[in-house]
Amino acid sequence: REGEDLSKKNPIAKIHSDIAEERGIKITYKYTGKGITEPPFGVFVFNKDTGELNVTSILDREETPSFLLIGYALDEQGNNLEKPLELHIKVLDINDNEPVFTQNVFVGSVEELSAAYTLVMKITATDADEPNTLNSKISYRIVSQDPPYPPVFYLNKDTGEVYTTSITLDREEHSSYTLTVEARDGNGQITDKPVKQAQVQIRILDVNDNILVVENEMYEGTVEENQANVEVMRIKVFDADEIGSDNWLANFTFASGNERGYFRIETDTQTNEGIMTLLKELDYEEMKHLDLSIIVTNKAPFHKSVKSKYKPTFIPIKVKVKNVKEGIYFKSSTVSVRISENMGISSQSQIIGKFQAFDEGTGQLAHVK
């Protein structure tokens, strides 16, 4: 047995030849092998006259689990009198090694709203004692959970597998958990040996289980006529899902009113606002306002837990076109006038033609001086 002073049990073995009695000759006994003629040296000593084998050291099974010695019976000339004998010495194991985790910190993740008993991850520890025995049989246990309540994880004591419990995980409530775990050998029996512990960090992954909310039920904006590529308004959206993720990111779509492509709406990925931009010039004289509507969803599809609860809502947007003071223009840059060569010259002015100017704002004849 390892770890013990075996001097009181010596000799641990003895070889003997009957030839000494049969022939009346002197026999010398000898051993070779690991522990005597091979490293580790000095573990065993033998009596060459009696064939007794003694152990001189405290053995360590984890260092050397077994020894193979060859015993000889020799005559005075050193010749074998018998066929050499193999002596197998097995070092018996004692529970002198505690389990050691393969990592100080284990990292895993699981989606929120996962079904009960979903496998999250697996932790592992090793034990240097003899395999497949009670001395190396490791039992795992959760010592603590942070945040502590309610207990949302279950640890299989035999396999080290971490599962969810029947308590629903909600990322919006707790986005991560830290478990302190321990590993004991002897199938979990309590001993005076030190117990190894490790940390298990579990991140709760977000799913799209929150329906977004648009800040206002309707929007109004104003644009000046004859302008293009200007920002009209920003539409703010609130979502409780993980900021920056596709579950949080809003997706804006025109439902009606933009058939002629006057506007574009895109998402500001930093603020989750819809930025509505005027792309084409508008003419106040043609249209004084536009009525549009949009639908807002997330970039990611909704989780099955809320999918049936989502009802598409049309958000109305009214855009007023602002009239601006415009200049005067001629409908033609050239005016042709015909006069007769016989037209007489009178003392009064005669009108021979008209240059007509128009107001761009009204389209009517302008009053100019």
mmCIF file of C-alpha atoms in Angstrom:
data_model
loop_
_atom_site.group_PDB
_atom_site.id
_atom_site.type_symbol
_atom_site.label_atom_id
_atom_site.label_comp_id
_atom_site.label_asym_id
_atom_site.label_seq_id
_atom_site.Cartn_x
_atom_site.Cartn_y
_atom_site.Cartn_z
ATOM 1 C CA ARG A 1 0.000 0.000 0.000
ATOM 2 C CA GLU A 2 1.254 3.492 -0.885
ATOM 3 C CA GLY A 3 1.896 6.160 1.682
ATOM 4 C CA GLU A 4 2.651 3.748 4.540
ATOM 5 C CA ASP A 5 5.721 2.637 6.458
ATOM 6 C CA LEU A 6 5.882 -0.997 5.388
ATOM 7 C CA SER A 7 8.978 -1.967 7.376
ATOM 8 C CA LYS A 8 6.893 -3.985 9.838
ATOM 9 C CA LYS A 9 5.502 -6.033 6.949
ATOM 10 C CA ASN A 10 8.897 -7.067 5.609
ATOM 11 C CA PRO A 11 9.707 -9.307 3.973
ATOM 12 C CA ILE A 12 7.048 -8.607 1.398
ATOM 13 C CA ALA A 13 8.141 -11.550 -0.778
ATOM 14 C CA LYS A 14 10.553 -14.488 -0.836
ATOM 15 C CA ILE A 15 11.877 -16.770 -3.545
ATOM 16 C CA HIS A 16 13.173 -20.241 -2.764
ATOM 17 C CA SER A 17 14.729 -23.107 -4.682
ATOM 18 C CA ASP A 18 14.450 -26.770 -3.603
ATOM 19 C CA ILE A 19 17.686 -27.591 -5.405
ATOM 20 C CA ALA A 20 19.655 -26.579 -2.324
ATOM 21 C CA GLU A 21 18.157 -29.466 -0.329
ATOM 22 C CA GLU A 22 18.187 -31.883 -3.243
ATOM 23 C CA ARG A 23 21.791 -31.376 -4.235
ATOM 24 C CA GLY A 24 23.203 -30.025 -1.033
ATOM 25 C CA ILE A 25 24.780 -27.036 -2.693
ATOM 26 C CA LYS A 26 24.883 -23.392 -1.762
ATOM 27 C CA ILE A 27 22.459 -21.140 -3.597
ATOM 28 C CA THR A 28 22.692 -17.360 -3.971
ATOM 29 C CA TYR A 29 19.522 -15.387 -4.632
ATOM 30 C CA LYS A 30 19.379 -12.185 -6.641
ATOM 31 C CA TYR A 31 16.750 -9.687 -7.854
ATOM 32 C CA THR A 32 16.915 -7.263 -10.753
ATOM 33 C CA GLY A 33 14.455 -4.722 -12.101
ATOM 34 C CA LYS A 34 12.799 -1.400 -11.253
ATOM 35 C CA GLY A 35 13.529 -0.333 -7.705
ATOM 36 C CA ILE A 36 16.764 -2.316 -7.491
ATOM 37 C CA THR A 37 18.862 -2.195 -10.662
ATOM 38 C CA GLU A 38 16.667 0.349 -12.460
ATOM 39 C CA PRO A 39 15.316 3.711 -11.272
ATOM 40 C CA PRO A 40 13.915 4.506 -8.868
ATOM 41 C CA PHE A 41 16.855 2.910 -7.083
ATOM 42 C CA GLY A 42 16.880 1.796 -3.471
ATOM 43 C CA VAL A 43 13.216 0.964 -3.123
ATOM 44 C CA PHE A 44 13.883 -2.715 -2.424
ATOM 45 C CA VAL A 45 16.724 -4.717 -0.850
ATOM 46 C CA PHE A 46 17.074 -8.487 -0.780
ATOM 47 C CA ASN A 47 18.856 -11.116 1.285
ATOM 48 C CA LYS A 48 21.053 -13.094 -1.089
ATOM 49 C CA ASP A 49 21.109 -16.074 1.267
ATOM 50 C CA THR A 50 17.397 -16.365 2.099
ATOM 51 C CA GLY A 51 15.780 -14.804 -0.999
ATOM 52 C CA GLU A 52 13.744 -12.413 1.144
ATOM 53 C CA LEU A 53 12.714 -9.122 -0.438
ATOM 54 C CA ASN A 54 12.235 -6.027 1.716
ATOM 55 C CA VAL A 55 10.814 -2.621 0.869
ATOM 56 C CA THR A 56 12.750 0.356 2.237
ATOM 57 C CA SER A 57 10.759 3.351 1.001
ATOM 58 C CA ILE A 58 7.280 4.768 1.364
ATOM 59 C CA LEU A 59 5.707 4.174 -2.030
ATOM 60 C CA ASP A 60 3.712 6.562 -4.194
ATOM 61 C CA ARG A 61 1.295 4.828 -6.536
ATOM 62 C CA GLU A 62 0.870 7.982 -8.635
ATOM 63 C CA GLU A 63 4.622 7.977 -9.248
ATOM 64 C CA THR A 64 5.111 4.238 -9.766
ATOM 65 C CA PRO A 65 1.931 2.125 -9.802
ATOM 66 C CA SER A 66 3.732 -1.233 -10.142
ATOM 67 C CA PHE A 67 7.130 -2.946 -10.160
ATOM 68 C CA LEU A 68 8.383 -5.911 -12.150
ATOM 69 C CA LEU A 69 11.299 -7.783 -10.574
ATOM 70 C CA ILE A 70 13.155 -10.841 -11.825
ATOM 71 C CA GLY A 71 14.345 -13.325 -9.214
ATOM 72 C CA TYR A 72 17.311 -15.642 -9.744
ATOM 73 C CA ALA A 73 18.670 -18.735 -8.008
ATOM 74 C CA LEU A 74 22.417 -18.987 -8.778
ATOM 75 C CA ASP A 75 25.150 -21.476 -8.052
ATOM 76 C CA GLU A 76 28.591 -20.489 -6.859
ATOM 77 C CA GLN A 77 29.711 -19.835 -10.405
ATOM 78 C CA GLY A 78 26.742 -17.511 -11.013
ATOM 79 C CA ASN A 79 24.835 -19.922 -13.234
ATOM 80 C CA ASN A 80 21.055 -20.144 -13.101
ATOM 81 C CA LEU A 81 19.882 -23.182 -11.280
ATOM 82 C CA GLU A 82 16.266 -22.399 -11.974
ATOM 83 C CA LYS A 83 14.355 -20.546 -14.639
ATOM 84 C CA PRO A 84 14.281 -16.822 -13.630
ATOM 85 C CA LEU A 85 11.034 -15.921 -11.848
ATOM 86 C CA GLU A 86 8.913 -12.824 -12.572
ATOM 87 C CA LEU A 87 7.651 -11.030 -9.470
ATOM 88 C CA HIS A 88 4.906 -8.460 -10.062
ATOM 89 C CA ILE A 89 4.402 -5.961 -7.250
ATOM 90 C CA LYS A 90 1.292 -3.773 -7.392
ATOM 91 C CA VAL A 91 1.147 -0.594 -5.291
ATOM 92 C CA LEU A 92 -2.251 -0.324 -3.694
ATOM 93 C CA ASP A 93 -3.959 3.068 -3.994
ATOM 94 C CA ILE A 94 -5.049 5.251 -1.106
ATOM 95 C CA ASN A 95 -7.159 8.385 -1.450
ATOM 96 C CA ASP A 96 -4.276 10.842 -1.155
ATOM 97 C CA ASN A 97 -5.133 13.144 -4.079
ATOM 98 C CA GLU A 98 -7.940 15.662 -4.216
ATOM 99 C CA PRO A 99 -9.742 16.493 -7.485
ATOM 100 C CA VAL A 100 -8.329 19.410 -9.469
ATOM 101 C CA PHE A 101 -10.468 21.448 -11.868
ATOM 102 C CA THR A 102 -9.144 21.690 -15.408
ATOM 103 C CA GLN A 103 -9.864 25.442 -15.343
ATOM 104 C CA ASN A 104 -10.102 28.028 -12.600
ATOM 105 C CA VAL A 105 -12.943 29.734 -14.447
ATOM 106 C CA PHE A 106 -15.402 28.018 -16.767
ATOM 107 C CA VAL A 107 -17.372 30.198 -19.192
ATOM 108 C CA GLY A 108 -20.679 29.281 -20.809
ATOM 109 C CA SER A 109 -23.898 30.757 -22.133
ATOM 110 C CA VAL A 110 -27.548 29.911 -22.630
ATOM 111 C CA GLU A 111 -30.501 31.697 -24.218
ATOM 112 C CA GLU A 112 -33.081 33.287 -22.002
ATOM 113 C CA LEU A 113 -36.464 31.525 -21.950
ATOM 114 C CA SER A 114 -34.736 28.198 -22.617
ATOM 115 C CA ALA A 115 -36.771 25.125 -21.762
ATOM 116 C CA ALA A 116 -36.215 23.449 -18.413
ATOM 117 C CA TYR A 117 -33.249 21.065 -18.270
ATOM 118 C CA THR A 118 -31.496 22.594 -21.263
ATOM 119 C CA LEU A 119 -27.793 21.677 -21.259
ATOM 120 C CA VAL A 120 -25.745 24.828 -20.658
ATOM 121 C CA MET A 121 -22.154 23.559 -20.370
ATOM 122 C CA LYS A 122 -19.930 20.981 -18.728
ATOM 123 C CA ILE A 123 -17.244 21.425 -16.070
ATOM 124 C CA THR A 124 -14.435 18.922 -15.541
ATOM 125 C CA ALA A 125 -11.966 17.962 -12.852
ATOM 126 C CA THR A 126 -9.312 15.252 -12.658
ATOM 127 C CA ASP A 127 -8.091 13.029 -9.820
ATOM 128 C CA ALA A 128 -4.661 11.377 -9.813
ATOM 129 C CA ASP A 129 -5.823 8.400 -7.742
ATOM 130 C CA GLU A 130 -6.450 5.043 -9.365
ATOM 131 C CA PRO A 131 -9.015 5.306 -12.174
ATOM 132 C CA ASN A 132 -12.417 3.647 -11.848
ATOM 133 C CA THR A 133 -12.211 3.411 -8.089
ATOM 134 C CA LEU A 134 -13.983 5.230 -5.303
ATOM 135 C CA ASN A 135 -10.767 7.167 -4.610
ATOM 136 C CA SER A 136 -11.010 8.878 -8.006
ATOM 137 C CA LYS A 137 -14.801 9.033 -8.264
ATOM 138 C CA ILE A 138 -15.524 12.781 -8.480
ATOM 139 C CA SER A 139 -18.740 14.368 -7.276
ATOM 140 C CA TYR A 140 -19.610 17.961 -8.272
ATOM 141 C CA ARG A 141 -21.722 20.413 -6.303
ATOM 142 C CA ILE A 142 -22.896 24.042 -6.601
ATOM 143 C CA VAL A 143 -21.727 25.904 -3.505
ATOM 144 C CA SER A 144 -23.317 29.257 -4.323
ATOM 145 C CA GLN A 145 -25.024 31.257 -7.070
ATOM 146 C CA ASP A 146 -24.774 34.988 -7.690
ATOM 147 C CA PRO A 147 -27.349 36.499 -7.854
ATOM 148 C CA PRO A 148 -28.466 33.952 -5.284
ATOM 149 C CA TYR A 149 -32.187 33.551 -5.789
ATOM 150 C CA PRO A 150 -33.980 31.744 -7.308
ATOM 151 C CA PRO A 151 -31.774 28.715 -8.147
ATOM 152 C CA VAL A 152 -31.800 28.691 -11.940
ATOM 153 C CA PHE A 153 -29.126 26.045 -12.583
ATOM 154 C CA TYR A 154 -28.726 22.370 -11.733
ATOM 155 C CA LEU A 155 -25.345 20.583 -11.684
ATOM 156 C CA ASN A 156 -25.216 16.847 -12.344
ATOM 157 C CA LYS A 157 -22.956 15.600 -9.563
ATOM 158 C CA ASP A 158 -21.591 12.705 -11.615
ATOM 159 C CA THR A 159 -21.049 14.246 -15.065
ATOM 160 C CA GLY A 160 -20.360 17.922 -14.266
ATOM 161 C CA GLU A 161 -23.049 18.986 -16.733
ATOM 162 C CA VAL A 162 -24.872 22.231 -15.952
ATOM 163 C CA TYR A 163 -28.565 22.423 -16.853
ATOM 164 C CA THR A 164 -31.314 25.015 -16.537
ATOM 165 C CA THR A 165 -34.009 24.392 -13.966
ATOM 166 C CA SER A 166 -37.731 24.893 -14.423
ATOM 167 C CA ILE A 167 -37.348 28.552 -13.422
ATOM 168 C CA THR A 168 -37.444 30.762 -16.520
ATOM 169 C CA LEU A 169 -34.335 32.789 -17.333
ATOM 170 C CA ASP A 170 -34.930 36.453 -18.165
ATOM 171 C CA ARG A 171 -31.977 38.400 -19.545
ATOM 172 C CA GLU A 172 -33.699 41.697 -18.883
ATOM 173 C CA GLU A 173 -33.743 40.761 -15.191
ATOM 174 C CA HIS A 174 -30.260 39.196 -14.912
ATOM 175 C CA SER A 175 -27.865 39.123 -17.851
ATOM 176 C CA SER A 176 -25.324 36.795 -16.204
ATOM 177 C CA TYR A 177 -24.781 34.435 -13.284
ATOM 178 C CA THR A 178 -21.696 33.271 -11.405
ATOM 179 C CA LEU A 179 -21.604 29.853 -9.776
ATOM 180 C CA THR A 180 -19.050 28.669 -7.239
ATOM 181 C CA VAL A 181 -18.641 24.911 -7.619
ATOM 182 C CA GLU A 182 -16.623 22.271 -5.805
ATOM 183 C CA ALA A 183 -15.357 18.794 -6.616
ATOM 184 C CA ARG A 184 -14.953 16.028 -4.054
ATOM 185 C CA ASP A 185 -13.647 12.508 -4.579
ATOM 186 C CA GLY A 186 -14.822 9.362 -2.867
ATOM 187 C CA ASN A 187 -18.189 9.944 -4.579
ATOM 188 C CA GLY A 188 -18.696 13.123 -2.583
ATOM 189 C CA GLN A 189 -17.963 11.861 0.887
ATOM 190 C CA ILE A 190 -16.874 14.536 3.342
ATOM 191 C CA THR A 191 -13.273 14.226 4.495
ATOM 192 C CA ASP A 192 -10.635 16.424 6.068
ATOM 193 C CA LYS A 193 -8.895 16.882 2.726
ATOM 194 C CA PRO A 194 -8.952 20.352 1.158
ATOM 195 C CA VAL A 195 -11.737 20.790 -1.393
ATOM 196 C CA LYS A 196 -11.033 22.458 -4.721
ATOM 197 C CA GLN A 197 -13.410 25.131 -6.001
ATOM 198 C CA ALA A 198 -13.858 26.902 -9.334
ATOM 199 C CA GLN A 199 -15.967 29.690 -10.801
ATOM 200 C CA VAL A 200 -18.569 29.165 -13.498
ATOM 201 C CA GLN A 201 -19.620 32.272 -15.405
ATOM 202 C CA ILE A 202 -22.804 31.922 -17.438
ATOM 203 C CA ARG A 203 -23.994 34.638 -19.801
ATOM 204 C CA ILE A 204 -27.716 34.813 -20.558
ATOM 205 C CA LEU A 205 -28.125 35.341 -24.291
ATOM 206 C CA ASP A 206 -30.807 37.703 -25.509
ATOM 207 C CA VAL A 207 -33.783 36.664 -27.616
ATOM 208 C CA ASN A 208 -36.291 39.019 -29.205
ATOM 209 C CA ASP A 209 -38.927 38.680 -26.506
ATOM 210 C CA ASN A 210 -39.767 42.385 -26.101
ATOM 211 C CA ILE A 211 -42.048 44.228 -28.490
ATOM 212 C CA LEU A 212 -40.670 47.629 -29.406
ATOM 213 C CA VAL A 213 -42.560 50.835 -28.635
ATOM 214 C CA VAL A 214 -42.613 53.918 -30.882
ATOM 215 C CA GLU A 215 -42.304 57.143 -28.898
ATOM 216 C CA ASN A 216 -45.356 58.853 -30.467
ATOM 217 C CA GLU A 217 -48.548 57.566 -32.036
ATOM 218 C CA MET A 218 -48.273 60.031 -34.945
ATOM 219 C CA TYR A 219 -45.756 62.502 -36.362
ATOM 220 C CA GLU A 220 -45.854 65.817 -38.174
ATOM 221 C CA GLY A 221 -43.061 67.512 -40.041
ATOM 222 C CA THR A 222 -42.438 70.418 -42.400
ATOM 223 C CA VAL A 223 -40.226 70.730 -45.454
ATOM 224 C CA GLU A 224 -39.596 73.688 -47.677
ATOM 225 C CA GLU A 225 -40.394 73.341 -51.305
ATOM 226 C CA ASN A 226 -37.551 73.116 -53.832
ATOM 227 C CA GLN A 227 -35.226 71.334 -51.365
ATOM 228 C CA ALA A 228 -33.803 67.820 -51.497
ATOM 229 C CA ASN A 229 -31.587 65.550 -49.378
ATOM 230 C CA VAL A 230 -32.638 67.141 -46.111
ATOM 231 C CA GLU A 231 -33.566 65.424 -42.861
ATOM 232 C CA VAL A 232 -37.264 65.735 -42.145
ATOM 233 C CA MET A 233 -37.604 64.111 -38.722
ATOM 234 C CA ARG A 234 -36.354 61.419 -36.343
ATOM 235 C CA ILE A 235 -38.635 58.742 -34.941
ATOM 236 C CA LYS A 236 -37.549 57.362 -31.570
ATOM 237 C CA VAL A 237 -38.110 53.698 -30.677
ATOM 238 C CA PHE A 238 -37.718 51.992 -27.286
ATOM 239 C CA ASP A 239 -36.857 48.295 -26.929
ATOM 240 C CA ALA A 240 -35.912 46.387 -23.760
ATOM 241 C CA ASP A 241 -33.816 43.810 -25.607
ATOM 242 C CA GLU A 242 -30.023 43.904 -25.656
ATOM 243 C CA ILE A 243 -28.819 47.284 -26.899
ATOM 244 C CA GLY A 244 -26.990 47.074 -30.196
ATOM 245 C CA SER A 245 -28.338 43.624 -31.065
ATOM 246 C CA ASP A 246 -30.680 42.783 -33.944
ATOM 247 C CA ASN A 247 -33.317 42.059 -31.290
ATOM 248 C CA TRP A 248 -33.146 45.726 -30.248
ATOM 249 C CA LEU A 249 -32.535 47.339 -33.621
ATOM 250 C CA ALA A 250 -35.630 48.842 -35.263
ATOM 251 C CA ASN A 251 -36.556 48.342 -38.891
ATOM 252 C CA PHE A 252 -38.676 51.095 -40.509
ATOM 253 C CA THR A 253 -40.801 50.527 -43.607
ATOM 254 C CA PHE A 254 -43.154 52.854 -45.499
ATOM 255 C CA ALA A 255 -46.625 51.347 -45.604
ATOM 256 C CA SER A 256 -48.250 54.053 -47.735
ATOM 257 C CA GLY A 257 -47.785 57.559 -49.133
ATOM 258 C CA ASN A 258 -44.284 57.172 -50.546
ATOM 259 C CA GLU A 259 -45.139 55.494 -53.814
ATOM 260 C CA ARG A 260 -43.305 58.200 -55.780
ATOM 261 C CA GLY A 261 -40.172 57.768 -53.712
ATOM 262 C CA TYR A 262 -39.925 61.251 -52.276
ATOM 263 C CA PHE A 263 -38.625 59.990 -48.926
ATOM 264 C CA ARG A 264 -36.203 57.499 -47.456
ATOM 265 C CA ILE A 265 -36.236 56.186 -43.875
ATOM 266 C CA GLU A 266 -33.289 54.373 -42.328
ATOM 267 C CA THR A 267 -32.187 53.403 -38.814
ATOM 268 C CA ASP A 268 -29.561 55.183 -36.765
ATOM 269 C CA THR A 269 -27.885 52.103 -35.246
ATOM 270 C CA GLN A 270 -26.525 54.122 -32.318
ATOM 271 C CA THR A 271 -29.778 55.713 -31.131
ATOM 272 C CA ASN A 272 -32.321 53.328 -32.699
ATOM 273 C CA GLU A 273 -34.077 56.284 -34.320
ATOM 274 C CA GLY A 274 -35.682 56.251 -37.733
ATOM 275 C CA ILE A 275 -34.175 59.038 -39.840
ATOM 276 C CA MET A 276 -36.633 60.254 -42.476
ATOM 277 C CA THR A 277 -34.984 62.122 -45.351
ATOM 278 C CA LEU A 278 -36.500 64.049 -48.270
ATOM 279 C CA LEU A 279 -34.840 62.842 -51.474
ATOM 280 C CA LYS A 280 -36.683 64.825 -54.177
ATOM 281 C CA GLU A 281 -37.795 68.440 -54.423
ATOM 282 C CA LEU A 282 -41.444 69.192 -53.699
ATOM 283 C CA ASP A 283 -43.514 71.935 -55.294
ATOM 284 C CA TYR A 284 -45.913 73.722 -53.000
ATOM 285 C CA GLU A 285 -48.056 74.633 -55.973
ATOM 286 C CA GLU A 286 -48.502 70.906 -56.782
ATOM 287 C CA MET A 287 -48.890 69.497 -53.263
ATOM 288 C CA LYS A 288 -49.200 71.317 -49.997
ATOM 289 C CA HIS A 289 -48.906 68.246 -47.766
ATOM 290 C CA LEU A 290 -48.286 64.519 -47.915
ATOM 291 C CA ASP A 291 -49.847 61.783 -45.779
ATOM 292 C CA LEU A 292 -47.654 58.769 -45.154
ATOM 293 C CA SER A 293 -47.590 55.820 -42.770
ATOM 294 C CA ILE A 294 -44.836 53.525 -41.570
ATOM 295 C CA ILE A 295 -44.552 50.127 -39.859
ATOM 296 C CA VAL A 296 -41.813 49.495 -37.313
ATOM 297 C CA THR A 297 -40.486 46.014 -36.475
ATOM 298 C CA ASN A 298 -37.144 44.630 -35.307
ATOM 299 C CA LYS A 299 -34.338 43.543 -37.572
ATOM 300 C CA ALA A 300 -34.538 40.086 -35.945
ATOM 301 C CA PRO A 301 -37.761 38.068 -35.958
ATOM 302 C CA PHE A 302 -39.763 37.966 -32.765
ATOM 303 C CA HIS A 303 -39.292 35.091 -30.339
ATOM 304 C CA LYS A 304 -42.092 32.533 -30.276
ATOM 305 C CA SER A 305 -43.083 33.718 -26.792
ATOM 306 C CA VAL A 306 -44.247 37.113 -28.123
ATOM 307 C CA LYS A 307 -44.725 36.489 -31.835
ATOM 308 C CA SER A 308 -48.481 36.030 -31.490
ATOM 309 C CA LYS A 309 -48.761 39.192 -29.383
ATOM 310 C CA TYR A 310 -47.239 41.478 -32.018
ATOM 311 C CA LYS A 311 -49.809 43.382 -34.068
ATOM 312 C CA PRO A 312 -48.481 45.580 -36.883
ATOM 313 C CA THR A 313 -49.326 49.230 -36.109
ATOM 314 C CA PHE A 314 -49.395 51.889 -38.803
ATOM 315 C CA ILE A 315 -47.797 55.117 -37.588
ATOM 316 C CA PRO A 316 -49.232 58.104 -39.519
ATOM 317 C CA ILE A 317 -46.887 60.879 -40.650
ATOM 318 C CA LYS A 318 -48.099 64.194 -42.065
ATOM 319 C CA VAL A 319 -45.550 66.281 -43.938
ATOM 320 C CA LYS A 320 -46.451 69.890 -44.719
ATOM 321 C CA VAL A 321 -44.812 71.605 -47.682
ATOM 322 C CA LYS A 322 -43.786 75.141 -46.868
ATOM 323 C CA ASN A 323 -44.185 77.770 -49.535
ATOM 324 C CA VAL A 324 -41.140 79.950 -50.068
ATOM 325 C CA LYS A 325 -40.912 83.305 -51.774
ATOM 326 C CA GLU A 326 -39.738 82.708 -55.296
ATOM 327 C CA GLY A 327 -38.417 84.929 -58.074
ATOM 328 C CA ILE A 328 -39.897 86.240 -61.318
ATOM 329 C CA TYR A 329 -39.373 84.546 -64.649
ATOM 330 C CA PHE A 330 -40.197 84.936 -68.312
ATOM 331 C CA LYS A 331 -41.822 82.030 -70.019
ATOM 332 C CA SER A 332 -39.662 82.715 -73.054
ATOM 333 C CA SER A 333 -36.326 84.346 -73.377
ATOM 334 C CA THR A 334 -37.320 85.840 -76.793
ATOM 335 C CA VAL A 335 -40.380 87.843 -77.856
ATOM 336 C CA SER A 336 -41.102 88.306 -81.579
ATOM 337 C CA VAL A 337 -43.005 91.412 -82.658
ATOM 338 C CA ARG A 338 -44.314 92.323 -86.152
ATOM 339 C CA ILE A 339 -44.820 95.927 -87.177
ATOM 340 C CA SER A 340 -45.830 97.494 -90.501
ATOM 341 C CA GLU A 341 -43.321 99.612 -92.351
ATOM 342 C CA ASN A 342 -46.059 102.091 -92.982
ATOM 343 C CA MET A 343 -46.744 102.573 -89.291
ATOM 344 C CA GLY A 344 -46.633 106.232 -88.702
ATOM 345 C CA ILE A 345 -44.808 108.053 -86.006
ATOM 346 C CA SER A 346 -47.084 109.769 -83.599
ATOM 347 C CA SER A 347 -46.431 111.883 -80.636
ATOM 348 C CA GLN A 348 -47.850 109.198 -78.376
ATOM 349 C CA SER A 349 -46.166 105.948 -77.447
ATOM 350 C CA GLN A 350 -47.446 102.914 -79.232
ATOM 351 C CA ILE A 351 -47.304 99.373 -77.776
ATOM 352 C CA ILE A 352 -45.779 97.031 -80.270
ATOM 353 C CA GLY A 353 -45.285 94.006 -77.946
ATOM 354 C CA LYS A 354 -45.228 92.734 -74.342
ATOM 355 C CA PHE A 355 -42.660 91.029 -72.179
ATOM 356 C CA GLN A 356 -44.766 89.161 -69.594
ATOM 357 C CA ALA A 357 -43.152 88.169 -66.304
ATOM 358 C CA PHE A 358 -44.629 85.559 -63.985
ATOM 359 C CA ASP A 359 -44.348 84.941 -60.233
ATOM 360 C CA GLU A 360 -42.794 81.495 -59.513
ATOM 361 C CA GLY A 361 -44.713 81.272 -56.276
ATOM 362 C CA THR A 362 -48.191 81.812 -57.718
ATOM 363 C CA GLY A 363 -47.727 81.184 -61.399
ATOM 364 C CA GLN A 364 -49.645 84.413 -62.084
ATOM 365 C CA LEU A 365 -48.547 87.528 -63.906
ATOM 366 C CA ALA A 366 -46.120 89.443 -61.780
ATOM 367 C CA HIS A 367 -46.478 93.111 -61.004
ATOM 368 C CA VAL A 368 -43.124 94.555 -61.881
ATOM 369 C CA LYS A 369 -41.765 97.986 -62.390
#
